[in-house]
mmCIF file of C-alpha atoms and ligand atoms in Angstrom:
data_model
loop_
_atom_site.group_PDB
_atom_site.id
_atom_site.type_symbol
_atom_site.label_atom_id
_atom_site.label_comp_id
_atom_site.label_asym_id
_atom_site.label_seq_id
_atom_site.Cartn_x
_atom_site.Cartn_y
_atom_site.Cartn_z
ATOM 1 C CA UNK A 29 76.885 99.051 7.804
ATOM 2 C CA UNK A 30 74.274 96.403 7.119
ATOM 3 C CA UNK A 31 70.714 97.634 7.138
ATOM 4 C CA UNK A 32 69.657 94.665 9.247
ATOM 5 C CA UNK A 33 72.172 92.482 11.042
ATOM 6 C CA UNK A 34 70.948 89.300 12.689
ATOM 7 C CA UNK A 35 72.352 88.029 15.928
ATOM 8 C CA UNK A 36 73.867 84.538 15.738
ATOM 9 C CA UNK A 37 70.846 83.236 17.692
ATOM 10 C CA UNK A 38 68.422 84.739 15.218
ATOM 11 C CA UNK A 39 70.459 83.399 12.365
ATOM 12 C CA UNK A 40 70.515 79.884 13.695
ATOM 13 C CA UNK A 41 67.060 79.540 15.145
ATOM 14 C CA UNK A 42 64.698 81.475 12.938
ATOM 15 C CA UNK A 43 63.195 80.332 9.691
ATOM 16 C CA UNK A 44 63.007 83.965 8.733
ATOM 17 C CA UNK A 45 65.659 86.481 7.850
ATOM 18 C CA UNK A 46 65.275 90.196 7.496
ATOM 19 C CA UNK A 47 65.540 91.868 4.171
ATOM 20 C CA UNK A 48 68.765 93.856 4.053
ATOM 21 C CA UNK A 49 68.550 94.690 0.372
ATOM 22 C CA UNK A 50 68.401 95.355 -2.416
ATOM 23 C CA UNK A 51 68.147 99.100 -2.022
ATOM 24 C CA UNK A 52 69.103 99.497 1.613
ATOM 25 C CA UNK A 53 66.579 96.956 2.779
ATOM 26 C CA UNK A 54 62.915 96.959 3.576
ATOM 27 C CA UNK A 55 63.377 95.061 6.842
ATOM 28 C CA UNK A 56 60.563 92.600 6.095
ATOM 29 C CA UNK A 57 60.959 88.982 7.184
ATOM 30 C CA UNK A 58 61.938 86.726 4.316
ATOM 31 C CA UNK A 59 61.916 82.979 3.857
ATOM 32 C CA UNK A 60 65.316 81.433 4.076
ATOM 33 C CA UNK A 61 66.776 80.707 0.704
ATOM 34 C CA UNK A 62 69.952 79.205 -0.627
ATOM 35 C CA UNK A 63 72.421 76.941 0.997
ATOM 36 C CA UNK A 64 73.214 79.491 3.666
ATOM 37 C CA UNK A 65 70.365 80.753 5.819
ATOM 38 C CA UNK A 66 71.802 84.220 6.067
ATOM 39 C CA UNK A 67 71.961 84.663 2.319
ATOM 40 C CA UNK A 68 68.681 86.461 1.813
ATOM 41 C CA UNK A 69 67.102 87.599 -1.404
ATOM 42 C CA UNK A 70 64.069 89.815 -1.401
ATOM 43 C CA UNK A 71 63.765 91.268 -4.852
ATOM 44 C CA UNK A 72 61.174 89.569 -7.033
ATOM 45 C CA UNK A 73 62.801 88.170 -10.185
ATOM 46 C CA UNK A 74 63.270 90.838 -12.781
ATOM 47 C CA UNK A 75 63.149 93.797 -10.424
ATOM 48 C CA UNK A 76 66.758 93.772 -9.326
ATOM 49 C CA UNK A 77 69.192 94.654 -10.650
ATOM 50 C CA UNK A 78 67.642 97.374 -12.798
ATOM 51 C CA UNK A 79 67.645 97.027 -16.553
ATOM 52 C CA UNK A 80 70.685 98.466 -18.360
ATOM 53 C CA UNK A 81 70.242 102.148 -19.065
ATOM 54 C CA UNK A 82 73.080 102.972 -21.417
ATOM 55 C CA UNK A 83 74.058 101.290 -24.695
ATOM 56 C CA UNK A 84 77.376 100.003 -23.352
ATOM 57 C CA UNK A 85 75.594 98.229 -20.539
ATOM 58 C CA UNK A 86 73.663 95.773 -22.663
ATOM 59 C CA UNK A 87 76.714 93.845 -23.764
ATOM 60 C CA UNK A 88 77.816 93.324 -20.188
ATOM 61 C CA UNK A 89 74.403 92.348 -18.888
ATOM 62 C CA UNK A 90 73.849 89.825 -21.674
ATOM 63 C CA UNK A 91 76.487 87.280 -20.777
ATOM 64 C CA UNK A 92 73.982 85.116 -18.899
ATOM 65 C CA UNK A 93 74.579 81.397 -19.214
ATOM 66 C CA UNK A 94 72.275 78.408 -18.876
ATOM 67 C CA UNK A 95 75.062 76.950 -16.770
ATOM 68 C CA UNK A 96 78.371 78.118 -15.344
ATOM 69 C CA UNK A 97 80.491 76.995 -18.318
ATOM 70 C CA UNK A 98 78.243 78.963 -20.651
ATOM 71 C CA UNK A 99 78.470 82.065 -18.479
ATOM 72 C CA UNK A 100 82.270 81.921 -18.531
ATOM 73 C CA UNK A 101 82.296 81.244 -22.252
ATOM 74 C CA UNK A 102 79.985 84.205 -22.954
ATOM 75 C CA UNK A 103 82.199 86.513 -20.864
ATOM 76 C CA UNK A 104 85.163 85.402 -22.961
ATOM 77 C CA UNK A 105 83.327 85.725 -26.282
ATOM 78 C CA UNK A 106 82.317 89.289 -25.416
ATOM 79 C CA UNK A 107 85.930 90.218 -24.692
ATOM 80 C CA UNK A 108 85.258 90.883 -21.012
ATOM 81 C CA UNK A 109 87.076 87.945 -19.471
ATOM 82 C CA UNK A 110 90.297 88.374 -21.413
ATOM 83 C CA UNK A 111 92.745 86.584 -19.143
ATOM 84 C CA UNK A 112 93.051 82.820 -19.588
ATOM 85 C CA UNK A 113 94.684 82.630 -16.169
ATOM 86 C CA UNK A 114 91.653 84.303 -14.594
ATOM 87 C CA UNK A 115 89.208 82.244 -16.670
ATOM 88 C CA UNK A 116 90.840 78.984 -15.614
ATOM 89 C CA UNK A 117 90.512 79.916 -11.948
ATOM 90 C CA UNK A 118 86.988 81.305 -12.335
ATOM 91 C CA UNK A 119 85.767 78.144 -13.991
ATOM 92 C CA UNK A 120 86.716 76.164 -10.876
ATOM 93 C CA UNK A 121 84.698 78.376 -8.502
ATOM 94 C CA UNK A 122 81.026 77.769 -9.193
ATOM 95 C CA UNK A 123 79.137 81.013 -8.555
ATOM 96 C CA UNK A 124 76.126 78.956 -7.470
ATOM 97 C CA UNK A 125 77.857 78.273 -4.143
ATOM 98 C CA UNK A 126 78.054 81.992 -3.349
ATOM 99 C CA UNK A 127 74.514 83.181 -4.127
ATOM 100 C CA UNK A 128 71.048 82.439 -2.788
ATOM 101 C CA UNK A 129 69.298 79.535 -4.500
ATOM 102 C CA UNK A 130 66.962 81.692 -6.551
ATOM 103 C CA UNK A 131 67.976 80.244 -9.902
ATOM 104 C CA UNK A 132 69.938 83.310 -10.980
ATOM 105 C CA UNK A 133 73.469 82.140 -10.199
ATOM 106 C CA UNK A 134 74.496 82.254 -13.846
ATOM 107 C CA UNK A 135 72.880 85.587 -14.652
ATOM 108 C CA UNK A 136 75.336 88.323 -15.443
ATOM 109 C CA UNK A 137 73.941 90.486 -12.702
ATOM 110 C CA UNK A 138 74.688 91.269 -9.076
ATOM 111 C CA UNK A 139 72.741 89.196 -6.560
ATOM 112 C CA UNK A 140 71.567 90.189 -3.123
ATOM 113 C CA UNK A 141 73.356 88.180 -0.443
ATOM 114 C CA UNK A 142 71.793 89.756 2.626
ATOM 115 C CA UNK A 143 72.817 92.501 5.065
ATOM 116 C CA UNK A 144 72.478 95.087 2.332
ATOM 117 C CA UNK A 145 75.332 93.495 0.394
ATOM 118 C CA UNK A 146 75.561 92.008 -3.061
ATOM 119 C CA UNK A 147 77.878 89.713 -4.926
ATOM 120 C CA UNK A 148 79.066 91.691 -7.931
ATOM 121 C CA UNK A 149 78.024 90.794 -11.470
ATOM 122 C CA UNK A 150 80.223 88.287 -13.297
ATOM 123 C CA UNK A 151 81.252 90.915 -15.842
ATOM 124 C CA UNK A 152 82.561 93.102 -13.015
ATOM 125 C CA UNK A 153 84.481 90.186 -11.543
ATOM 126 C CA UNK A 154 85.815 89.368 -14.998
ATOM 127 C CA UNK A 155 87.054 92.884 -15.671
ATOM 128 C CA UNK A 156 88.824 93.054 -12.315
ATOM 129 C CA UNK A 157 90.348 89.600 -12.533
ATOM 130 C CA UNK A 158 91.551 90.215 -16.075
ATOM 131 C CA UNK A 159 93.049 93.587 -15.155
ATOM 132 C CA UNK A 160 94.785 92.099 -12.149
ATOM 133 C CA UNK A 161 95.806 88.754 -13.669
ATOM 134 C CA UNK A 162 99.473 89.706 -14.077
ATOM 135 C CA UNK A 163 99.528 90.747 -10.426
ATOM 136 C CA UNK A 164 97.866 87.563 -9.183
ATOM 137 C CA UNK A 165 100.218 84.965 -10.573
ATOM 138 C CA UNK A 166 101.373 81.904 -8.656
ATOM 139 C CA UNK A 167 103.280 82.950 -5.542
ATOM 140 C CA UNK A 168 101.854 86.471 -5.425
ATOM 141 C CA UNK A 169 99.949 88.138 -2.633
ATOM 142 C CA UNK A 170 96.473 89.695 -2.927
ATOM 143 C CA UNK A 171 94.302 91.776 -0.615
ATOM 144 C CA UNK A 172 90.569 91.655 -1.395
ATOM 145 C CA UNK A 173 88.798 94.501 0.394
ATOM 146 C CA UNK A 174 85.048 94.028 0.802
ATOM 147 C CA UNK A 175 85.280 90.296 0.163
ATOM 148 C CA UNK A 176 81.537 89.811 0.724
ATOM 149 C CA UNK A 177 80.425 86.457 -0.668
ATOM 150 C CA UNK A 178 84.048 85.294 -0.905
ATOM 151 C CA UNK A 179 83.717 84.403 -4.587
ATOM 152 C CA UNK A 180 86.508 86.663 -5.758
ATOM 153 C CA UNK A 181 88.711 85.740 -2.803
ATOM 154 C CA UNK A 182 88.421 82.082 -3.821
ATOM 155 C CA UNK A 183 89.241 82.845 -7.460
ATOM 156 C CA UNK A 184 92.240 84.946 -6.463
ATOM 157 C CA UNK A 185 93.335 82.057 -4.262
ATOM 158 C CA UNK A 186 93.392 79.654 -7.178
ATOM 159 C CA UNK A 187 95.245 82.232 -9.278
ATOM 160 C CA UNK A 188 98.078 82.662 -6.758
ATOM 161 C CA UNK A 189 98.081 79.001 -5.720
ATOM 162 C CA UNK A 190 99.666 77.351 -2.765
ATOM 163 C CA UNK A 191 102.810 79.475 -2.870
ATOM 164 C CA UNK A 192 100.747 82.663 -2.832
ATOM 165 C CA UNK A 193 98.493 84.296 -0.302
ATOM 166 C CA UNK A 194 95.083 85.957 -0.381
ATOM 167 C CA UNK A 195 93.566 87.955 2.434
ATOM 168 C CA UNK A 196 89.911 88.960 2.265
ATOM 169 C CA UNK A 197 88.551 91.633 4.597
ATOM 170 C CA UNK A 198 84.862 92.224 5.086
ATOM 171 C CA UNK A 199 83.163 94.245 7.808
ATOM 172 C CA UNK A 200 80.007 92.111 8.143
ATOM 173 C CA UNK A 201 80.837 89.145 10.352
ATOM 174 C CA UNK A 202 77.982 86.996 9.028
ATOM 175 C CA UNK A 203 79.230 87.399 5.483
ATOM 176 C CA UNK A 204 82.739 86.440 6.528
ATOM 177 C CA UNK A 205 81.398 83.312 8.184
ATOM 178 C CA UNK A 206 79.351 82.388 5.119
ATOM 179 C CA UNK A 207 82.189 83.158 2.732
ATOM 180 C CA UNK A 208 84.535 80.829 4.582
ATOM 181 C CA UNK A 209 81.964 78.031 4.396
ATOM 182 C CA UNK A 210 81.395 78.649 0.688
ATOM 183 C CA UNK A 211 85.102 78.832 -0.159
ATOM 184 C CA UNK A 212 85.602 75.508 1.602
ATOM 185 C CA UNK A 213 83.164 73.913 -0.826
ATOM 186 C CA UNK A 214 85.317 74.895 -3.800
ATOM 187 C CA UNK A 215 88.762 73.691 -4.887
ATOM 188 C CA UNK A 216 90.084 76.810 -3.127
ATOM 189 C CA UNK A 217 89.079 75.215 0.175
ATOM 190 C CA UNK A 218 92.326 73.285 0.197
ATOM 191 C CA UNK A 219 94.227 76.575 0.041
ATOM 192 C CA UNK A 220 92.190 77.866 2.941
ATOM 193 C CA UNK A 221 93.027 74.738 4.952
ATOM 194 C CA UNK A 222 96.698 75.412 4.228
ATOM 195 C CA UNK A 223 96.391 79.021 5.379
ATOM 196 C CA UNK A 224 96.976 80.458 1.901
ATOM 197 C CA UNK A 225 93.490 82.048 1.887
ATOM 198 C CA UNK A 226 92.290 83.951 4.947
ATOM 199 C CA UNK A 227 89.166 86.033 5.475
ATOM 200 C CA UNK A 228 88.854 88.473 8.364
ATOM 201 C CA UNK A 229 86.187 90.688 9.832
ATOM 202 C CA UNK A 230 87.834 94.070 9.502
ATOM 203 C CA UNK A 231 87.321 97.596 8.279
ATOM 204 C CA UNK A 232 88.757 97.674 4.797
ATOM 205 C CA UNK A 233 89.407 101.401 5.105
ATOM 206 C CA UNK A 234 92.338 100.450 7.303
ATOM 207 C CA UNK A 235 93.651 97.868 4.848
ATOM 208 C CA UNK A 236 95.247 94.797 6.370
ATOM 209 C CA UNK A 237 98.860 95.660 6.941
ATOM 210 C CA UNK A 238 99.629 92.537 8.977
ATOM 211 C CA UNK A 239 99.692 90.408 5.848
ATOM 212 C CA UNK A 240 101.265 92.935 3.485
ATOM 213 C CA UNK A 241 102.947 93.881 1.291
ATOM 214 C CA UNK A 242 100.615 92.855 -1.513
ATOM 215 C CA UNK A 243 101.218 92.463 -5.224
ATOM 216 C CA UNK A 244 97.727 93.781 -5.796
ATOM 217 C CA UNK A 245 94.743 95.090 -3.902
ATOM 218 C CA UNK A 246 91.177 94.698 -5.112
ATOM 219 C CA UNK A 247 88.589 96.977 -3.551
ATOM 220 C CA UNK A 248 84.977 95.956 -4.080
ATOM 221 C CA UNK A 249 83.446 98.124 -1.397
ATOM 222 C CA UNK A 250 81.635 101.392 -1.016
ATOM 223 C CA UNK A 251 83.707 104.440 -1.848
ATOM 224 C CA UNK A 252 82.681 108.068 -1.436
ATOM 225 C CA UNK A 253 79.071 107.177 -0.762
ATOM 226 C CA UNK A 254 78.484 104.942 -3.769
ATOM 227 C CA UNK A 255 79.105 101.361 -4.650
ATOM 228 C CA UNK A 256 82.086 100.898 -6.834
ATOM 229 C CA UNK A 257 84.662 98.375 -7.769
ATOM 230 C CA UNK A 258 88.184 99.622 -7.950
ATOM 231 C CA UNK A 259 91.166 97.652 -9.060
ATOM 232 C CA UNK A 260 94.471 98.849 -7.684
ATOM 233 C CA UNK A 261 97.888 97.733 -8.781
ATOM 234 C CA UNK A 262 100.913 98.030 -6.580
HETATM 235 N N1 SAH B 311 83.553 91.478 -3.907
HETATM 236 C C1 SAH B 311 82.448 90.897 -3.183
HETATM 237 C C2 SAH B 311 81.492 91.904 -2.540
HETATM 238 C C3 SAH B 311 81.193 93.158 -3.268
HETATM 239 S S1 SAH B 311 79.970 94.153 -2.445
HETATM 240 C C4 SAH B 311 81.649 89.991 -4.055
HETATM 241 O O1 SAH B 311 81.609 90.181 -5.259
HETATM 242 O O2 SAH B 311 81.007 89.105 -3.527
HETATM 243 C C5 SAH B 311 80.984 95.130 -1.362
HETATM 244 C C6 SAH B 311 81.297 94.479 -0.039
HETATM 245 O O3 SAH B 311 82.113 95.385 0.675
HETATM 246 C C7 SAH B 311 80.090 94.195 0.838
HETATM 247 O O4 SAH B 311 80.102 92.863 1.251
HETATM 248 C C8 SAH B 311 80.276 95.153 2.010
HETATM 249 O O5 SAH B 311 79.780 94.640 3.236
HETATM 250 C C9 SAH B 311 81.771 95.323 2.031
HETATM 251 N N2 SAH B 311 82.243 96.569 2.668
HETATM 252 C C10 SAH B 311 81.764 97.817 2.511
HETATM 253 N N3 SAH B 311 82.482 98.706 3.237
HETATM 254 C C11 SAH B 311 83.463 97.976 3.860
HETATM 255 C C12 SAH B 311 84.513 98.330 4.752
HETATM 256 N N4 SAH B 311 84.733 99.583 5.155
HETATM 257 N N5 SAH B 311 85.331 97.348 5.184
HETATM 258 C C13 SAH B 311 85.137 96.055 4.801
HETATM 259 N N6 SAH B 311 84.151 95.670 3.971
HETATM 260 C C14 SAH B 311 83.317 96.620 3.498
#
């Protein structure tokens, strides 16, 4: 559950939001940042996420780009974003639209998006999308559990196209609302208008059977008490 959930009234009327992150939230009021008022960042630059601690980490954390194209290119050069199908879709969904306007959109690091949630790091998205690329081809069906910012849901949408279907489930209503707005600002918005991308407030533990069966299920939510990203193939 979010450390600090705002009521719709608070969200719409206040110039302040409560810190819900990065490490379970300090609860302090924060200035609104980013294009969405509820997307709150509270960590001073450089303090979150933590520096890499193991040798393998450095490569992943060093894909930062000066712009989005460079970020994607670095992920490809490092052999992390291996699927051209995934890369083509990713390049159309600017990460900037899904993160607070703190100037770190193209850093290869997770970003706090409020309510104790984060958007995953681009290298994590890249690994998952590349692993799942053969199961997210045009016409296929994807379930994205813990859809959060909606970034990955949008990318999956472009991968499966207008003959496919993507369902995102997220248990924080404010994030669902924001993700829908953000997705609509990308080329995937057209797919959402056509009902090919849907995002619901739901408990991902229950899945989303109504729209199944799925060709693949991506789980980017908490599992067994820790944050993890799991890619499942069906
Ligand atoms: N894939 C997303 C978010 C990753 S963070 C992105 O990269 O933007 C994990 C997300 O899972 C958070 O938004 C969190 O609120 C959500 N979550 C955690 N437990 C959940 C549950 N039981 N059901 C639905 N969503 C859940």
